[in-house]
Amino acid sequence: SSTGFSLQAMDSSHVALVALLLRSEGFEHYRCDRNISMGMNLNNMAKMLKCAGNDDIITIKADDGSDTVTFMFESPTQDKISDFEMKLMDIDSEHLGIPEAEYHAIVKMPSSEFARICKDLSSIGDTVVISVTKEGVKFSTKGDIGTANIVCRQNTSVDKPEEATVIEMNEPVSLTFALRYMNSFTKATPLSNTVTISLSNELPVVVEYKIAEMGYVRFYLAPKIEEDEEDTKPQV
Amino acid sequence: MGVGGNFWDLLKPYARKEGFDFLRNKRVAVDLSFWIVQPENAIKAMHVRKPHLRLTFFRTISLFCKFGALPVFIVDGSPSLLKSRARIARYFRCSGIELANLPVPEEGVSAERNRLFSSHVQECAELVELLGMPVLKAKGEAEALCAQLNSEGHVDACITADSDAFLFGAKCIIKCFCPNSKEPFECYNMSDIEAGLGLKRKHLIAISLLVGDDHDINGVRGIGLDTALHFVKAFSEDDILNRLHEIGKGNTSQIPICIKVEDNVDGNSPNRKLSHCSFCGHPGSKKDHMKFPCEYCVTKDDEGCQRKPEDFKCDCFSCDMNRKHKEKKRLENQHTIFFHKIAEEPNFPKDEIIDMYLCNDNGYFSASDSPHIVWGNPNIEMLINFLNFHQHWEPAYVRRMMFPMISTIFLRDMTTTTVETTLFGQYEFDSVERVKMRYGYQFFVVKWKRAGVNISCKVPLKESSVQQDDAIELDEMVDLLDDFDAPEIHGDDGCSFLLTDENMDLVGAAFPAEVKRFWQEQELKRIKNSTSRSQENEKSPSPNSRSIQLNITEFYPSTKVKHRQSKQGEESSKNADSQGNGGSKMKRKMSSPDKIPKSVRRRLLFD
C-alpha cells in the first residue's frame, strides 16, 4: 500500500501468525500507485534474497497484474548488478484482520534475555506458562525431569535503556503457550535489542520486535487452554 | 451554541460512554440541522458532492441497522425574535461594525436562516422521509421539540450538541456520536446532573439567564458560570425563578442571606479588639506576661510565655468573633454587588426566555394527540431517483447501500408476520455464515441468496479493471465521511450472495431453526477439533501435556471472503502439485474470481 510494505503469514496448523510492516518512510525510494497483494513462497524468496550481499542495495519491483516479482541487487560500488525474477503464487488470500487491542499486561525486556529464557525452558518442557503480576513476569514449565521457573522483576534503573525490563500491568495475566513456537519467534532477536510481549487473558500473545525506525515484526500465538482429563481421552 | 460560559465543561464529569447496544430498539430524536452543520464545517475544503445528503444517508442507515435505533428527525421552525436579535448581534460583533448601526428586526417578522442552509435542511428531510423515517417540524427550536418528546416519553434520547435541550426538559442527551469506536455514544442524563450537581431544570434556566445563551448573548454583565452556579444552588427549583424576578426589580431586602451566621455576633458588631501581647500573641499586655505566663501559653511554672510563631493566628473568643464578623461583612458585600449587577440589567429576567424554555407546546400537535411517529418501509424507487438526481449515484450503488436497511426491516418483520420471504423481491435468507467481532461486539454474518437465478461469472479483464477503479474511488469517499460497511458480494459455484452483519438477537428471533443449526455446527466443529487435538497430544511423548492448543484464526477472522475451491479434484491436484514442485509452478491468476467485475455487480443489484 502507499503507507508501506506489509506481509502476513501463518503456519500450516494455523496456530501462529506473523505480521511484518516496513513503513514507506524507511525506504530510500518508495512508490506504490495502487494497492497490490502478492502471494509469495517464502522458501523461494529466501533463496532469492540469499543471493544478495550483506551490503547490497535491494530493489523490489512488481507490476499490477503480473505473475512475477523482481529483486534487483546492486553492490555498493555499483560494479555488479543482479536481477532476479521470482514467480508468484496464487494464494487463496485469507488476510486476517488483527484489531488494535488493549492488553492487560505489556512486558518490555531485552530480546536476548527472552531468547535465552525460551531456550532454557524448552529443554525442560514443551509448554510455557507466562504469568504477569505486580511482582514481575514469571515463565514456568513442567516436564518429565522436573519443573523450571524463571522470574524477571521490573528494573528500570540500569544504565542502558535497552537492558531494562519494564512491566505495565492493568490486570494479572496467566497464559499457556507452546514453547516451540516461542523459540521460532526468537529467531528475530538480531533485529532489535528489545522485545515487547503483550498479553491479555484468553487472547493470543503478541511478541513484537521493532525494525529500527522502519517498522516491526509481530508474532501472534494462540494460547492453550486446560482441559479436563476426561475430554482428552478419545471417546469410543 | 446553547448555554454560554463553558456549560458543557461543567457537565463533563457526568458524561457516560455508552456501548454499541445502548440505542437498540430505542426511539431517538435527531436534531437534523446539527447533522447538516457538522459536515459543512469539516468538509469545506473537500470536493464532495452534497456532503449533507451523503452524511445523512449513511448515518441514518448506521443508526437504524448497525445500532438498532429508531430515529425521529426534527426540523427547525422559525426562530424566535430574541434569537434573531441575538444572531444579528453576534454577527455584528464578529464583523466589527459598530452597534449604533445595528438594525432592529421588524416586529412580528423573524429573520429566516440563510436560503442555502434551508434548502439543505429540506433536502435532508425529504431524504429521511424516503428512507421511511418520521420527520417532525418544530414550531421554533428543534432541540425544544426533541426535549419535549424526550420529556413526554415519546422518545428515549435526543441526539444534539445543543445544551439548550436540558433547559427545554430533555432527560437524556447524546452529545457525540462516533460510529467508528467501541463506545460510540457520549451520553448525559439529567438524573446524573441532578444527583451530582444538585441542579434541576429551572436551575439550569436560571444559570442560562445569568450567563447568557442563544437568545441573550451577554446575560448579566460581570456574572460568570461559577458565580451563577454558586448563587443558583442556594435556592430550591421552585423558588429560583421567583427570586430572580425579585432581584431584578430591586427588592433585595426580602432576599434571605444564604449563609447563616450566629445571632450573638450582631450584638458585638462595634466590638473593639482586645489588646494582645506583642510577644506571645495572646490577650494581655507584654508587661504582664513578663511577670506571669498567660493562660494560653501552657508552660512550666518557672518559664515565661513562649514566643509566637510566624504564622500565628489568635484563637481567643474575641478574635474568633471578629473574624466571623469580617467574613459576614464580606459575604454581605458580595451579595450586594451581585444583586446590584442583576438590578442594573434592564428588563431582567426576560419572561419571553423563561416562557420559551418552559413551554410544552413546541410541535404541531395538541397535548391530547400523540405526535405522528411511525417508521415505515423506505420508498426504494423514489429514493433511487432522488439520489441519482442529487448525488449522481447509480441505482445499483443505491440498492447495495440500502441492502442493510432492507435486511434489518425484513428480519424484524419476520418475527411478526411471514408475508414476504424475499428482499427487493429477489433475495432470500440463505444461512448464517459466521460470527464476526466488531468493536468488541458479536454479529452474525448473514448470507443472502439470489432466488433461483444462476449468473455466469466469466467477464473480460477490461471490465474488471474499470470496476476496481470505481470501488477504490467510492471506498475512499465513504471512508472520509463516516464509517459504513457495504454488503460484500460473494460468488460461489455460479451463484451470487450478499453478506451483511446483523444483530444476533434479531436473527435469532427471525430464523431460530437456522441459528440453532449454526450453533450445532459450531459445536460439532469444536468437538471435532478437540478430538483431533487430543489425539495429537496423546501421540506426544510428554504425558503432562493436557492442554488444548487454540487456533489463531478463531481470534482474527479473515477480512476477505475466502474463495472456496468448488471441486475437490482440483484441490487435491493443486495440493499434489505444491507438494511435488514446491509450489514453483503455481502461477497467479490474471483475474481473481474474488474481484467481481462491474457487469456482474450490476446484475447482482438488478439494474
PDB file of C-alpha atoms in Angstrom, chain B residues 47-306:
ATOM      1  CA  HIS B  47     -14.760  18.305  -3.295  1.00  0.00           C
ATOM      2  CA  VAL B  48     -17.588  16.075  -2.187  1.00  0.00           C
ATOM      3  CA  ARG B  49     -20.927  16.410  -3.817  1.00  0.00           C
ATOM      4  CA  LYS B  50     -23.605  17.462  -1.314  1.00  0.00           C
ATOM      5  CA  PRO B  51     -21.911  16.142   1.846  1.00  0.00           C
ATOM      6  CA  HIS B  52     -25.005  16.872   3.933  1.00  0.00           C
ATOM      7  CA  LEU B  53     -27.049  14.375   1.931  1.00  0.00           C
ATOM      8  CA  ARG B  54     -24.306  11.779   1.928  1.00  0.00           C
ATOM      9  CA  LEU B  55     -23.735  12.005   5.650  1.00  0.00           C
ATOM     10  CA  THR B  56     -27.433  11.955   6.456  1.00  0.00           C
ATOM     11  CA  PHE B  57     -27.952   8.898   4.267  1.00  0.00           C
ATOM     12  CA  PHE B  58     -25.131   6.823   5.707  1.00  0.00           C
ATOM     13  CA  ARG B  59     -25.681   7.914   9.282  1.00  0.00           C
ATOM     14  CA  THR B  60     -29.367   7.107   9.157  1.00  0.00           C
ATOM     15  CA  ILE B  61     -28.600   3.621   7.898  1.00  0.00           C
ATOM     16  CA  SER B  62     -25.911   3.206  10.566  1.00  0.00           C
ATOM     17  CA  LEU B  63     -28.294   4.315  13.301  1.00  0.00           C
ATOM     18  CA  PHE B  64     -31.073   2.078  12.046  1.00  0.00           C
ATOM     19  CA  CYS B  65     -29.186  -1.092  11.101  1.00  0.00           C
ATOM     20  CA  LYS B  66     -25.920  -1.087  12.998  1.00  0.00           C
ATOM     21  CA  PHE B  67     -27.133   0.319  16.296  1.00  0.00           C
ATOM     22  CA  GLY B  68     -30.748  -0.791  16.024  1.00  0.00           C
ATOM     23  CA  ALA B  69     -32.111   2.655  16.881  1.00  0.00           C
ATOM     24  CA  LEU B  70     -35.410   4.121  15.701  1.00  0.00           C
ATOM     25  CA  PRO B  71     -34.613   7.724  14.734  1.00  0.00           C
ATOM     26  CA  VAL B  72     -37.132  10.552  14.627  1.00  0.00           C
ATOM     27  CA  PHE B  73     -35.864  13.569  12.719  1.00  0.00           C
ATOM     28  CA  ILE B  74     -36.738  17.051  13.956  1.00  0.00           C
ATOM     29  CA  VAL B  75     -36.587  20.058  11.656  1.00  0.00           C
ATOM     30  CA  ASP B  76     -36.239  23.627  12.907  1.00  0.00           C
ATOM     31  CA  GLY B  77     -39.143  26.014  12.617  1.00  0.00           C
ATOM     32  CA  SER B  78     -38.945  29.787  12.691  1.00  0.00           C
ATOM     33  CA  PRO B  79     -36.516  31.160  15.238  1.00  0.00           C
ATOM     34  CA  SER B  80     -37.871  33.434  17.921  1.00  0.00           C
ATOM     35  CA  LEU B  81     -37.449  37.195  17.785  1.00  0.00           C
ATOM     36  CA  LEU B  82     -34.965  37.062  20.626  1.00  0.00           C
ATOM     37  CA  LYS B  83     -32.804  34.545  18.811  1.00  0.00           C
ATOM     38  CA  SER B  84     -32.856  36.580  15.610  1.00  0.00           C
ATOM     39  CA  ARG B  85     -31.747  39.643  17.529  1.00  0.00           C
ATOM     40  CA  ALA B  86     -29.010  37.688  19.264  1.00  0.00           C
ATOM     41  CA  ARG B  87     -27.819  36.232  15.984  1.00  0.00           C
ATOM     42  CA  ILE B  88     -27.641  39.676  14.403  1.00  0.00           C
ATOM     43  CA  ALA B  89     -25.736  40.988  17.412  1.00  0.00           C
ATOM     44  CA  ARG B  90     -23.293  38.101  17.199  1.00  0.00           C
ATOM     45  CA  TYR B  91     -22.772  38.761  13.504  1.00  0.00           C
ATOM     46  CA  PHE B  92     -22.074  42.436  14.036  1.00  0.00           C
ATOM     47  CA  ARG B  93     -19.760  41.713  16.932  1.00  0.00           C
ATOM     48  CA  CYS B  94     -17.681  39.422  14.738  1.00  0.00           C
ATOM     49  CA  SER B  95     -17.647  41.795  11.799  1.00  0.00           C
ATOM     50  CA  GLY B  96     -16.606  44.794  13.843  1.00  0.00           C
ATOM     51  CA  ILE B  97     -19.434  47.071  12.747  1.00  0.00           C
ATOM     52  CA  GLU B  98     -20.429  49.490  15.457  1.00  0.00           C
ATOM     53  CA  LEU B  99     -23.508  48.756  17.496  1.00  0.00           C
ATOM     54  CA  ALA B 100     -25.051  52.068  16.528  1.00  0.00           C
ATOM     55  CA  ASN B 101     -25.634  50.673  13.078  1.00  0.00           C
ATOM     56  CA  LEU B 102     -27.310  47.565  14.446  1.00  0.00           C
ATOM     57  CA  PRO B 103     -30.572  47.071  12.589  1.00  0.00           C
ATOM     58  CA  VAL B 104     -33.622  46.334  14.661  1.00  0.00           C
ATOM     59  CA  PRO B 105     -35.668  43.438  13.310  1.00  0.00           C
ATOM     60  CA  GLU B 106     -39.181  44.387  12.445  1.00  0.00           C
ATOM     61  CA  GLU B 107     -41.872  43.477  14.890  1.00  0.00           C
ATOM     62  CA  GLY B 108     -43.619  40.215  14.204  1.00  0.00           C
ATOM     63  CA  VAL B 109     -41.260  39.142  11.460  1.00  0.00           C
ATOM     64  CA  SER B 110     -38.476  36.696  12.231  1.00  0.00           C
ATOM     65  CA  ALA B 111     -35.441  36.580  10.054  1.00  0.00           C
ATOM     66  CA  GLU B 112     -35.134  33.203   8.420  1.00  0.00           C
ATOM     67  CA  ARG B 113     -31.854  31.384   8.221  1.00  0.00           C
ATOM     68  CA  ASN B 114     -29.927  31.692   5.019  1.00  0.00           C
ATOM     69  CA  ARG B 115     -31.568  30.210   1.984  1.00  0.00           C
ATOM     70  CA  LEU B 116     -28.813  27.729   1.185  1.00  0.00           C
ATOM     71  CA  PHE B 117     -28.993  26.175   4.639  1.00  0.00           C
ATOM     72  CA  SER B 118     -32.772  25.951   4.455  1.00  0.00           C
ATOM     73  CA  SER B 119     -32.593  24.127   1.152  1.00  0.00           C
ATOM     74  CA  HIS B 120     -30.081  21.687   2.654  1.00  0.00           C
ATOM     75  CA  VAL B 121     -32.449  21.001   5.538  1.00  0.00           C
ATOM     76  CA  GLN B 122     -35.309  20.490   3.128  1.00  0.00           C
ATOM     77  CA  GLU B 123     -33.308  18.046   1.022  1.00  0.00           C
ATOM     78  CA  CYS B 124     -32.252  16.030   4.065  1.00  0.00           C
ATOM     79  CA  ALA B 125     -35.804  15.959   5.407  1.00  0.00           C
ATOM     80  CA  GLU B 126     -37.010  14.667   2.059  1.00  0.00           C
ATOM     81  CA  LEU B 127     -34.257  12.035   2.055  1.00  0.00           C
ATOM     82  CA  VAL B 128     -35.050  10.662   5.505  1.00  0.00           C
ATOM     83  CA  GLU B 129     -38.754  10.606   4.671  1.00  0.00           C
ATOM     84  CA  LEU B 130     -37.973   8.475   1.630  1.00  0.00           C
ATOM     85  CA  LEU B 131     -35.961   6.227   3.931  1.00  0.00           C
ATOM     86  CA  GLY B 132     -39.144   5.649   5.923  1.00  0.00           C
ATOM     87  CA  MET B 133     -38.167   7.689   8.970  1.00  0.00           C
ATOM     88  CA  PRO B 134     -40.654  10.000  10.712  1.00  0.00           C
ATOM     89  CA  VAL B 135     -39.938  13.702  10.336  1.00  0.00           C
ATOM     90  CA  LEU B 136     -41.478  16.296  12.647  1.00  0.00           C
ATOM     91  CA  LYS B 137     -41.274  20.039  12.253  1.00  0.00           C
ATOM     92  CA  ALA B 138     -40.832  22.161  15.358  1.00  0.00           C
ATOM     93  CA  LYS B 139     -42.584  25.465  15.900  1.00  0.00           C
ATOM     94  CA  GLY B 140     -39.315  27.027  16.986  1.00  0.00           C
ATOM     95  CA  GLU B 141     -36.155  25.299  18.142  1.00  0.00           C
ATOM     96  CA  ALA B 142     -35.604  21.734  17.016  1.00  0.00           C
ATOM     97  CA  GLU B 143     -33.946  20.848  20.308  1.00  0.00           C
ATOM     98  CA  ALA B 144     -37.011  22.175  22.122  1.00  0.00           C
ATOM     99  CA  LEU B 145     -39.189  19.628  20.346  1.00  0.00           C
ATOM    100  CA  CYS B 146     -36.543  16.923  20.847  1.00  0.00           C
ATOM    101  CA  ALA B 147     -36.561  17.691  24.554  1.00  0.00           C
ATOM    102  CA  GLN B 148     -40.346  17.749  24.757  1.00  0.00           C
ATOM    103  CA  LEU B 149     -40.618  14.360  23.072  1.00  0.00           C
ATOM    104  CA  ASN B 150     -37.981  13.030  25.463  1.00  0.00           C
ATOM    105  CA  SER B 151     -39.705  14.520  28.481  1.00  0.00           C
ATOM    106  CA  GLU B 152     -43.126  13.216  27.495  1.00  0.00           C
ATOM    107  CA  GLY B 153     -41.807   9.744  26.786  1.00  0.00           C
ATOM    108  CA  HIS B 154     -42.291   9.655  23.035  1.00  0.00           C
ATOM    109  CA  VAL B 155     -38.549   9.159  22.504  1.00  0.00           C
ATOM    110  CA  ASP B 156     -35.868   7.713  24.752  1.00  0.00           C
ATOM    111  CA  ALA B 157     -32.979  10.076  23.938  1.00  0.00           C
ATOM    112  CA  CYS B 158     -32.005  13.152  21.931  1.00  0.00           C
ATOM    113  CA  ILE B 159     -29.030  13.444  19.624  1.00  0.00           C
ATOM    114  CA  THR B 160     -27.901  17.056  19.759  1.00  0.00           C
ATOM    115  CA  ALA B 161     -24.864  19.039  20.844  1.00  0.00           C
ATOM    116  CA  ASP B 162     -27.011  21.953  21.987  1.00  0.00           C
ATOM    117  CA  SER B 163     -27.030  22.201  25.765  1.00  0.00           C
ATOM    118  CA  ASP B 164     -30.335  24.067  25.467  1.00  0.00           C
ATOM    119  CA  ALA B 165     -32.077  20.712  25.323  1.00  0.00           C
ATOM    120  CA  PHE B 166     -31.742  20.215  29.081  1.00  0.00           C
ATOM    121  CA  LEU B 167     -33.363  23.584  29.664  1.00  0.00           C
ATOM    122  CA  PHE B 168     -36.221  22.570  27.392  1.00  0.00           C
ATOM    123  CA  GLY B 169     -36.757  19.493  29.542  1.00  0.00           C
ATOM    124  CA  ALA B 170     -34.680  16.731  27.982  1.00  0.00           C
ATOM    125  CA  LYS B 171     -33.744  13.775  30.168  1.00  0.00           C
ATOM    126  CA  CYS B 172     -31.073  12.054  28.068  1.00  0.00           C
ATOM    127  CA  ILE B 173     -28.803  13.771  25.536  1.00  0.00           C
ATOM    128  CA  ILE B 174     -26.318  12.084  23.238  1.00  0.00           C
ATOM    129  CA  LYS B 175     -23.776  14.784  22.545  1.00  0.00           C
ATOM    130  CA  CYS B 176     -21.187  12.913  20.490  1.00  0.00           C
ATOM    131  CA  PHE B 177     -21.967  10.155  18.043  1.00  0.00           C
ATOM    132  CA  CYS B 178     -18.880   8.401  16.655  1.00  0.00           C
ATOM    133  CA  PRO B 179     -19.890   5.246  14.795  1.00  0.00           C
ATOM    134  CA  ASN B 180     -16.286   4.081  14.397  1.00  0.00           C
ATOM    135  CA  SER B 181     -15.423   3.464  18.009  1.00  0.00           C
ATOM    136  CA  LYS B 182     -16.091   0.898  20.657  1.00  0.00           C
ATOM    137  CA  GLU B 183     -18.121   3.321  22.753  1.00  0.00           C
ATOM    138  CA  PRO B 184     -19.826   5.401  20.091  1.00  0.00           C
ATOM    139  CA  PHE B 185     -22.168   7.434  22.314  1.00  0.00           C
ATOM    140  CA  GLU B 186     -21.256  10.203  24.735  1.00  0.00           C
ATOM    141  CA  CYS B 187     -24.377  10.396  26.853  1.00  0.00           C
ATOM    142  CA  TYR B 188     -25.586  12.848  29.508  1.00  0.00           C
ATOM    143  CA  ASN B 189     -28.508  12.064  31.812  1.00  0.00           C
ATOM    144  CA  MET B 190     -30.459  14.697  33.680  1.00  0.00           C
ATOM    145  CA  SER B 191     -30.695  12.341  36.644  1.00  0.00           C
ATOM    146  CA  ASP B 192     -26.898  12.220  36.862  1.00  0.00           C
ATOM    147  CA  ILE B 193     -26.708  16.014  36.757  1.00  0.00           C
ATOM    148  CA  GLU B 194     -29.328  16.320  39.478  1.00  0.00           C
ATOM    149  CA  ALA B 195     -27.529  13.798  41.669  1.00  0.00           C
ATOM    150  CA  GLY B 196     -24.057  15.188  41.086  1.00  0.00           C
ATOM    151  CA  LEU B 197     -24.553  18.935  40.853  1.00  0.00           C
ATOM    152  CA  GLY B 198     -27.874  19.391  42.621  1.00  0.00           C
ATOM    153  CA  LEU B 199     -29.248  21.274  39.621  1.00  0.00           C
ATOM    154  CA  LYS B 200     -32.705  20.774  38.198  1.00  0.00           C
ATOM    155  CA  ARG B 201     -34.254  22.146  35.052  1.00  0.00           C
ATOM    156  CA  LYS B 202     -35.209  25.560  36.413  1.00  0.00           C
ATOM    157  CA  HIS B 203     -31.785  25.897  37.995  1.00  0.00           C
ATOM    158  CA  LEU B 204     -30.293  25.460  34.549  1.00  0.00           C
ATOM    159  CA  ILE B 205     -32.676  28.034  33.117  1.00  0.00           C
ATOM    160  CA  ALA B 206     -31.601  30.495  35.814  1.00  0.00           C
ATOM    161  CA  ILE B 207     -27.942  29.846  35.029  1.00  0.00           C
ATOM    162  CA  SER B 208     -28.524  30.479  31.357  1.00  0.00           C
ATOM    163  CA  LEU B 209     -30.305  33.739  32.127  1.00  0.00           C
ATOM    164  CA  LEU B 210     -27.361  34.902  34.212  1.00  0.00           C
ATOM    165  CA  VAL B 211     -24.542  33.644  31.994  1.00  0.00           C
ATOM    166  CA  GLY B 212     -26.089  34.069  28.564  1.00  0.00           C
ATOM    167  CA  ASP B 213     -27.466  31.793  25.892  1.00  0.00           C
ATOM    168  CA  ASP B 214     -28.652  31.776  22.291  1.00  0.00           C
ATOM    169  CA  HIS B 215     -31.351  34.333  22.987  1.00  0.00           C
ATOM    170  CA  ASP B 216     -29.434  36.800  25.124  1.00  0.00           C
ATOM    171  CA  ILE B 217     -25.750  36.621  24.359  1.00  0.00           C
ATOM    172  CA  ASN B 218     -24.378  38.659  27.234  1.00  0.00           C
ATOM    173  CA  GLY B 219     -26.544  37.603  30.129  1.00  0.00           C
ATOM    174  CA  VAL B 220     -25.933  39.725  33.197  1.00  0.00           C
ATOM    175  CA  ARG B 221     -22.759  41.762  32.816  1.00  0.00           C
ATOM    176  CA  GLY B 222     -19.992  40.646  35.098  1.00  0.00           C
ATOM    177  CA  ILE B 223     -21.505  37.327  36.177  1.00  0.00           C
ATOM    178  CA  GLY B 224     -19.807  34.142  35.045  1.00  0.00           C
ATOM    179  CA  LEU B 225     -20.631  30.492  35.362  1.00  0.00           C
ATOM    180  CA  ASP B 226     -19.088  29.974  38.797  1.00  0.00           C
ATOM    181  CA  THR B 227     -20.895  32.914  40.350  1.00  0.00           C
ATOM    182  CA  ALA B 228     -24.176  31.893  38.771  1.00  0.00           C
ATOM    183  CA  LEU B 229     -23.728  28.306  39.914  1.00  0.00           C
ATOM    184  CA  HIS B 230     -22.935  29.362  43.461  1.00  0.00           C
ATOM    185  CA  PHE B 231     -25.978  31.600  43.633  1.00  0.00           C
ATOM    186  CA  VAL B 232     -28.408  29.215  41.985  1.00  0.00           C
ATOM    187  CA  LYS B 233     -27.570  26.283  44.245  1.00  0.00           C
ATOM    188  CA  ALA B 234     -28.773  28.201  47.309  1.00  0.00           C
ATOM    189  CA  PHE B 235     -32.414  28.044  46.245  1.00  0.00           C
ATOM    190  CA  SER B 236     -34.865  25.291  45.507  1.00  0.00           C
ATOM    191  CA  GLU B 237     -36.059  24.659  41.989  1.00  0.00           C
ATOM    192  CA  ASP B 238     -39.490  26.156  42.540  1.00  0.00           C
ATOM    193  CA  ASP B 239     -38.071  29.252  44.188  1.00  0.00           C
ATOM    194  CA  ILE B 240     -35.190  30.205  41.946  1.00  0.00           C
ATOM    195  CA  LEU B 241     -37.054  31.984  39.165  1.00  0.00           C
ATOM    196  CA  ASN B 242     -39.194  33.967  41.603  1.00  0.00           C
ATOM    197  CA  ARG B 243     -36.049  35.103  43.389  1.00  0.00           C
ATOM    198  CA  LEU B 244     -34.569  36.283  40.121  1.00  0.00           C
ATOM    199  CA  HIS B 245     -37.669  38.319  39.453  1.00  0.00           C
ATOM    200  CA  GLU B 246     -37.491  39.959  42.857  1.00  0.00           C
ATOM    201  CA  ILE B 247     -33.808  40.741  42.494  1.00  0.00           C
ATOM    202  CA  GLY B 248     -34.432  42.140  39.042  1.00  0.00           C
ATOM    203  CA  LYS B 249     -36.987  44.534  40.497  1.00  0.00           C
ATOM    204  CA  GLY B 250     -34.528  45.628  43.155  1.00  0.00           C
ATOM    205  CA  ASN B 251     -36.230  44.015  46.140  1.00  0.00           C
ATOM    206  CA  THR B 252     -33.030  42.851  47.760  1.00  0.00           C
ATOM    207  CA  SER B 253     -34.236  43.359  51.332  1.00  0.00           C
ATOM    208  CA  GLN B 254     -36.508  40.350  51.131  1.00  0.00           C
ATOM    209  CA  ILE B 255     -33.779  38.000  49.992  1.00  0.00           C
ATOM    210  CA  PRO B 256     -32.501  35.944  52.907  1.00  0.00           C
ATOM    211  CA  ILE B 257     -28.756  35.725  53.239  1.00  0.00           C
ATOM    212  CA  CYS B 258     -27.535  32.312  52.223  1.00  0.00           C
ATOM    213  CA  ILE B 259     -25.040  31.669  54.961  1.00  0.00           C
ATOM    214  CA  LYS B 260     -26.417  31.608  58.460  1.00  0.00           C
ATOM    215  CA  VAL B 261     -24.238  33.399  60.930  1.00  0.00           C
ATOM    216  CA  GLU B 262     -24.756  33.160  64.647  1.00  0.00           C
ATOM    217  CA  ASP B 263     -27.036  35.830  66.013  1.00  0.00           C
ATOM    218  CA  ASN B 264     -24.917  36.655  69.004  1.00  0.00           C
ATOM    219  CA  VAL B 265     -22.287  38.153  66.741  1.00  0.00           C
ATOM    220  CA  ASP B 266     -24.613  41.019  65.869  1.00  0.00           C
ATOM    221  CA  GLY B 267     -24.610  42.313  69.400  1.00  0.00           C
ATOM    222  CA  ASN B 268     -20.860  42.702  69.273  1.00  0.00           C
ATOM    223  CA  SER B 269     -20.521  44.332  65.876  1.00  0.00           C
ATOM    224  CA  PRO B 270     -18.926  47.539  67.200  1.00  0.00           C
ATOM    225  CA  ASN B 271     -16.720  45.425  69.403  1.00  0.00           C
ATOM    226  CA  ARG B 272     -13.166  46.576  69.674  1.00  0.00           C
ATOM    227  CA  LYS B 273     -10.350  44.141  69.500  1.00  0.00           C
ATOM    228  CA  LEU B 274      -8.743  43.321  72.794  1.00  0.00           C
ATOM    229  CA  SER B 275      -5.178  44.335  73.303  1.00  0.00           C
ATOM    230  CA  HIS B 276      -2.777  41.494  72.669  1.00  0.00           C
ATOM    231  CA  CYS B 277       0.726  40.785  73.834  1.00  0.00           C
ATOM    232  CA  SER B 278       3.282  41.522  71.168  1.00  0.00           C
ATOM    233  CA  PHE B 279       5.486  38.706  72.418  1.00  0.00           C
ATOM    234  CA  CYS B 280       3.236  35.632  72.534  1.00  0.00           C
ATOM    235  CA  GLY B 281       0.227  36.984  70.640  1.00  0.00           C
ATOM    236  CA  HIS B 282      -2.349  36.156  73.250  1.00  0.00           C
ATOM    237  CA  PRO B 283      -4.689  38.641  75.035  1.00  0.00           C
ATOM    238  CA  GLY B 284      -2.994  40.728  77.643  1.00  0.00           C
ATOM    239  CA  SER B 285      -0.042  43.045  77.697  1.00  0.00           C
ATOM    240  CA  LYS B 286       3.590  42.321  77.247  1.00  0.00           C
ATOM    241  CA  LYS B 287       4.459  43.701  80.670  1.00  0.00           C
ATOM    242  CA  ASP B 288       2.053  41.399  82.445  1.00  0.00           C
ATOM    243  CA  HIS B 289       3.281  38.370  80.540  1.00  0.00           C
ATOM    244  CA  MET B 290       6.840  39.149  81.526  1.00  0.00           C
ATOM    245  CA  LYS B 291       5.919  38.586  85.132  1.00  0.00           C
ATOM    246  CA  PHE B 292       3.423  35.749  84.892  1.00  0.00           C
ATOM    247  CA  PRO B 293       2.820  33.408  81.933  1.00  0.00           C
ATOM    248  CA  CYS B 294      -0.595  33.826  80.345  1.00  0.00           C
ATOM    249  CA  GLU B 295      -3.201  31.112  80.476  1.00  0.00           C
ATOM    250  CA  TYR B 296      -2.824  30.339  76.759  1.00  0.00           C
ATOM    251  CA  CYS B 297       0.869  29.509  76.993  1.00  0.00           C
ATOM    252  CA  VAL B 298       0.743  26.277  78.882  1.00  0.00           C
ATOM    253  CA  THR B 299       4.319  26.028  80.016  1.00  0.00           C
ATOM    254  CA  LYS B 300       6.202  25.162  83.151  1.00  0.00           C
ATOM    255  CA  ASP B 301       5.671  27.461  86.059  1.00  0.00           C
ATOM    256  CA  ASP B 302       9.123  28.867  86.145  1.00  0.00           C
ATOM    257  CA  GLU B 303       9.276  29.815  82.442  1.00  0.00           C
ATOM    258  CA  GLY B 304       7.724  32.817  80.767  1.00  0.00           C
ATOM    259  CA  CYS B 305       5.476  32.975  77.722  1.00  0.00           C
ATOM    260  CA  GLN B 306       6.618  31.339  74.503  1.00  0.00           C
TER     261      GLN B 306
END
